[in-house]
Amino acid sequence: MIYDITRPLFGGTAVFPGDTPVSLVETLSLTRGDSCTVSALTMSLHAGTHIDAPRHYAIGAPGIDAMRLDVLIGPARVVVVPTTGPIPLAVAQTWPLDGVTRLLVRTPASDTPSEVFDPDFAWFMPDVADYLGRRGVRLLGTDAPSVDEATSADLPAHKMFLRHTIALIENLCLRNVPAGDYHLIALPLKIIDGDAGPARVVLIQ
Ligand SMILES: [Zn+2]
């Protein structure tokens, strides 16, 4: 069984307020008499399901092309958080993390339509990010648009995850994915010095 946990990219894909929306324009078109159809894509690298590169939140840090692929492929555990707002450390401490290096967190954001940006999502405080890093987590995936609070300007959770060299996937869609263990494949586009990479992400059971 393969779960496609990727948000679709189309003109209506929700982005952070003010960020560049997705636009797909046919520069050549069979229906207009051209020899084939060719489209040009314009979008924020953070639209839809994507992997953040350290360059997104640290000057001079590596781009998405330098991401270690062995972190992005392998066993992963899905846990469920039924609430929005900050995820308490006490809740994170209940997650079964023994031997877990890839952790995906399913929150109410998975039920938000792909066209809707809802700033009321579950997010991580630095102490939770630090705890996950010390427990050996090397990849954190969330269905929310960010690991930090929507209004955050200094991105403390992003930076704490970076301190532990934890890769971040955002805007997953984990609806209908039960808590449990899977094989994760998450491959971002190889954009040189990209601050993120749109990715097709799947879980195999
Ligand atoms: Zn991002």
PDB file of N, CA and C and ligand atoms in Angstrom, residues 46 50 52 56 145 158 170 196, ligand 1:
ATOM      1  N   HIS A  46       8.098  27.158  -1.399  1.00  0.00           N
ATOM      2  CA  HIS A  46       7.432  26.695  -0.175  1.00  0.00           C
ATOM      3  C   HIS A  46       5.934  26.479  -0.395  1.00  0.00           C
ATOM      4  N   HIS A  50       6.888  20.435   0.576  1.00  0.00           N
ATOM      5  CA  HIS A  50       8.277  20.773   0.239  1.00  0.00           C
ATOM      6  C   HIS A  50       9.205  20.450   1.397  1.00  0.00           C
ATOM      7  N   ASP A  52      12.438  21.974   3.424  1.00  0.00           N
ATOM      8  CA  ASP A  52      13.203  23.198   3.659  1.00  0.00           C
ATOM      9  C   ASP A  52      14.693  22.893   3.602  1.00  0.00           C
ATOM     10  N   HIS A  56      17.219  28.389   3.953  1.00  0.00           N
ATOM     11  CA  HIS A  56      15.959  29.099   4.181  1.00  0.00           C
ATOM     12  C   HIS A  56      16.021  29.955   5.448  1.00  0.00           C
ATOM     13  N   PRO A 145       1.866  24.313   7.590  1.00  0.00           N
ATOM     14  CA  PRO A 145       2.675  25.091   6.646  1.00  0.00           C
ATOM     15  C   PRO A 145       4.060  25.443   7.183  1.00  0.00           C
ATOM     16  N   HIS A 158      12.712  26.259  13.595  1.00  0.00           N
ATOM     17  CA  HIS A 158      13.562  25.957  12.437  1.00  0.00           C
ATOM     18  C   HIS A 158      15.040  25.913  12.864  1.00  0.00           C
ATOM     19  N   GLU A 170       7.415  20.136   5.119  1.00  0.00           N
ATOM     20  CA  GLU A 170       6.229  20.895   5.520  1.00  0.00           C
ATOM     21  C   GLU A 170       5.103  20.694   4.502  1.00  0.00           C
ATOM     22  N   ALA A 196      14.458  25.760  -0.637  1.00  0.00           N
ATOM     23  CA  ALA A 196      13.546  24.645  -0.383  1.00  0.00           C
ATOM     24  C   ALA A 196      13.419  23.871  -1.691  1.00  0.00           C
TER      25      ALA A 196
HETATM   26 ZN    ZN B   1       9.162  25.928   4.044  1.00  0.00          ZN
END
